[in-house]
PDB file of C-alpha atoms in Angstrom:
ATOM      1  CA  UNK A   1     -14.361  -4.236   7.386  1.00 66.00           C
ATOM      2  CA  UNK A   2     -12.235  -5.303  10.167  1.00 72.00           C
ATOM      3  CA  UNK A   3     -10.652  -2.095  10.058  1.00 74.00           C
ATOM      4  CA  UNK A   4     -13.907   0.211  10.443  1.00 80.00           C
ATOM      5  CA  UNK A   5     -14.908  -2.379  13.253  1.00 82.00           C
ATOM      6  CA  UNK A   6     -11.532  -1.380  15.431  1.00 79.00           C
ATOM      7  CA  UNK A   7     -11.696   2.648  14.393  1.00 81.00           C
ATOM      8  CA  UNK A   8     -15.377   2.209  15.909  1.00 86.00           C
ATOM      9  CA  UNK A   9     -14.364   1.076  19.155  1.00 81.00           C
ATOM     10  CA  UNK A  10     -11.728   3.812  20.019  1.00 85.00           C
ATOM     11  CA  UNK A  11     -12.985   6.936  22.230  1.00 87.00           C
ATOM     12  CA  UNK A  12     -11.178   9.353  24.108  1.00 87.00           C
ATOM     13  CA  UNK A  13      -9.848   7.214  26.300  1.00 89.00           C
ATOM     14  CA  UNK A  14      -7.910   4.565  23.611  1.00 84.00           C
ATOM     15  CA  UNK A  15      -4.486   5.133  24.196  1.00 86.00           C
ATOM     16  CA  UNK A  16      -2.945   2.289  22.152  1.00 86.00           C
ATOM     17  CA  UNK A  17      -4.020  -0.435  19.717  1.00 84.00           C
ATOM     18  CA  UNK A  18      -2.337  -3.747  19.733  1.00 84.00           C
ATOM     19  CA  UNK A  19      -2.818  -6.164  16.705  1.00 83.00           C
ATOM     20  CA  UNK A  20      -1.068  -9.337  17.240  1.00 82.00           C
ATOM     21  CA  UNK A  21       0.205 -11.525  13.811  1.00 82.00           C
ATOM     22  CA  UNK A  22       0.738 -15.110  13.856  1.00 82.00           C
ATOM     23  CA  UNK A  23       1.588 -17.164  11.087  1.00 81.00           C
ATOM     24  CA  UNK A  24      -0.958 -19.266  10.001  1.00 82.00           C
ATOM     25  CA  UNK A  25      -3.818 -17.100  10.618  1.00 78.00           C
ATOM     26  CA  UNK A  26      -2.272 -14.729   8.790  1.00 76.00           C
ATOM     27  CA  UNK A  27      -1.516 -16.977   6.140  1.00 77.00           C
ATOM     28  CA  UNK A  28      -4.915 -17.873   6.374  1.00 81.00           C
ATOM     29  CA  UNK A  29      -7.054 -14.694   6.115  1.00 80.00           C
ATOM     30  CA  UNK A  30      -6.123 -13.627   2.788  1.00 76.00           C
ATOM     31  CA  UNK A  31      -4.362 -10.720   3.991  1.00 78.00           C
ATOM     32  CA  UNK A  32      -6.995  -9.113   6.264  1.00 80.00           C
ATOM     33  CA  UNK A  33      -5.070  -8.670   8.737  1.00 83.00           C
ATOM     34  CA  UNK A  34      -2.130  -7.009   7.669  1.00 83.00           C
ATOM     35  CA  UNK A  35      -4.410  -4.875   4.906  1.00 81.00           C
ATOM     36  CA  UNK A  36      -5.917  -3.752   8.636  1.00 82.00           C
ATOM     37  CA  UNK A  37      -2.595  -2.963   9.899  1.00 85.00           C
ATOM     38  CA  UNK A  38      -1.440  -1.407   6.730  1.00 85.00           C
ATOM     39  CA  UNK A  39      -5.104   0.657   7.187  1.00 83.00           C
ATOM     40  CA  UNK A  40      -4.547   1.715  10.868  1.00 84.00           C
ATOM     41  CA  UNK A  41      -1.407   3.506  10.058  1.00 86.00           C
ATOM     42  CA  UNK A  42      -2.771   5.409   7.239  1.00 86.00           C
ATOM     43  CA  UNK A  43      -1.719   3.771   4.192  1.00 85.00           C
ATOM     44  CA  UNK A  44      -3.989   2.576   1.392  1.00 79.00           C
ATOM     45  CA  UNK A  45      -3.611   0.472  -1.722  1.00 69.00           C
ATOM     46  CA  UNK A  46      -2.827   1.459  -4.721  1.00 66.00           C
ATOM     47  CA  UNK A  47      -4.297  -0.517  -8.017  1.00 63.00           C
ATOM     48  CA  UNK A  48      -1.598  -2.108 -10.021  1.00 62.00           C
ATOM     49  CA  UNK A  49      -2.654  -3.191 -13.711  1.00 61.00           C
ATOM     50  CA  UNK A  50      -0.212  -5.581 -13.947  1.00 60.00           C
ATOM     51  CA  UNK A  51      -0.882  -9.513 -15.339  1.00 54.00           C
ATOM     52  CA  UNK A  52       1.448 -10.773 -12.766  1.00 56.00           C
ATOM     53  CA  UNK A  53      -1.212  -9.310  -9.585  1.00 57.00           C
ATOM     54  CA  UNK A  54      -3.258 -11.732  -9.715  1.00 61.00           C
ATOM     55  CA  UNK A  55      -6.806 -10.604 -10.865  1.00 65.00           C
ATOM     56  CA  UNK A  56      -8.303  -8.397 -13.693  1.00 64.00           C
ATOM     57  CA  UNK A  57     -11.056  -5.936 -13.515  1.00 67.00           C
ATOM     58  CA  UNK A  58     -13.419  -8.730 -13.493  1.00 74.00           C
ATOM     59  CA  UNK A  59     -11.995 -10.634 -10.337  1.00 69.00           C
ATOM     60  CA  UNK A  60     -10.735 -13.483 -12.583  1.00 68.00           C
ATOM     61  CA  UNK A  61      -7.694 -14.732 -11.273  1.00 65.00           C
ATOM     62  CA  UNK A  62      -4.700 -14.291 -13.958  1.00 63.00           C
ATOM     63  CA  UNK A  63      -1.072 -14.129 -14.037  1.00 61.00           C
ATOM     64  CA  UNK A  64       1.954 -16.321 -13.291  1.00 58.00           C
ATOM     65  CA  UNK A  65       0.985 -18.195 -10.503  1.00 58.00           C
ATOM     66  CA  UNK A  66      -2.327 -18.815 -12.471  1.00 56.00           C
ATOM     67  CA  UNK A  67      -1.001 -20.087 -15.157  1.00 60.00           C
ATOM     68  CA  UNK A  68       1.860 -22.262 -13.676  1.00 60.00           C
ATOM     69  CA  UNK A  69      -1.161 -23.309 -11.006  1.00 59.00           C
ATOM     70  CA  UNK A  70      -2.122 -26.890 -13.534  1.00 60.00           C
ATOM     71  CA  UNK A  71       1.306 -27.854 -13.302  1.00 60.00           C
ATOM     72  CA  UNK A  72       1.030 -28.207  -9.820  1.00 58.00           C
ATOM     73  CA  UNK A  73      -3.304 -29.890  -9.662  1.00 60.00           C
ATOM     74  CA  UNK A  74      -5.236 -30.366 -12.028  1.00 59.00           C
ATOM     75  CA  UNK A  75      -8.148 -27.954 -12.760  1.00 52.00           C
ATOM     76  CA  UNK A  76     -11.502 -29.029 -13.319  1.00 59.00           C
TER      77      UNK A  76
END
């Protein structure tokens, strides 16, 4: 992950890491970067079973946004 990739590159020498966060690549990496961030300063996620997250065990998308998602284009 983009996260082990950065821890591997620090030595005794890294004083600082800087991760910059623009809009639309952030809006476009489906939240790598700021999971990284998040990562870097020692937090980690925690699993949430609720309908409304957005996937089930499987992967398959579910929830609100899922369902109100053929209002909006139609699904094939």
């Amino acid at each position: 992950t983009l996260s082990l990739l950065t821890l591997a590159d620090l030595n005794d020498t890294t004083e600082k890491i800087i991760m910059g966060i623009w809009c639309v690549e952030t809006a476009r990496d489906d939240g790598a970067l700021v999971s990284t961030v998040l990562y870097l300063l020692g937090m980690e996620p925690v699993w949430h079973n609720s309908s409304s997250a957005g996937f089930d065990e499987e992967g398959i998308p579910t929830g609100k946004k899922v369902e109100d998602l053929p209002n909006v284009i139609a699904l094939e």
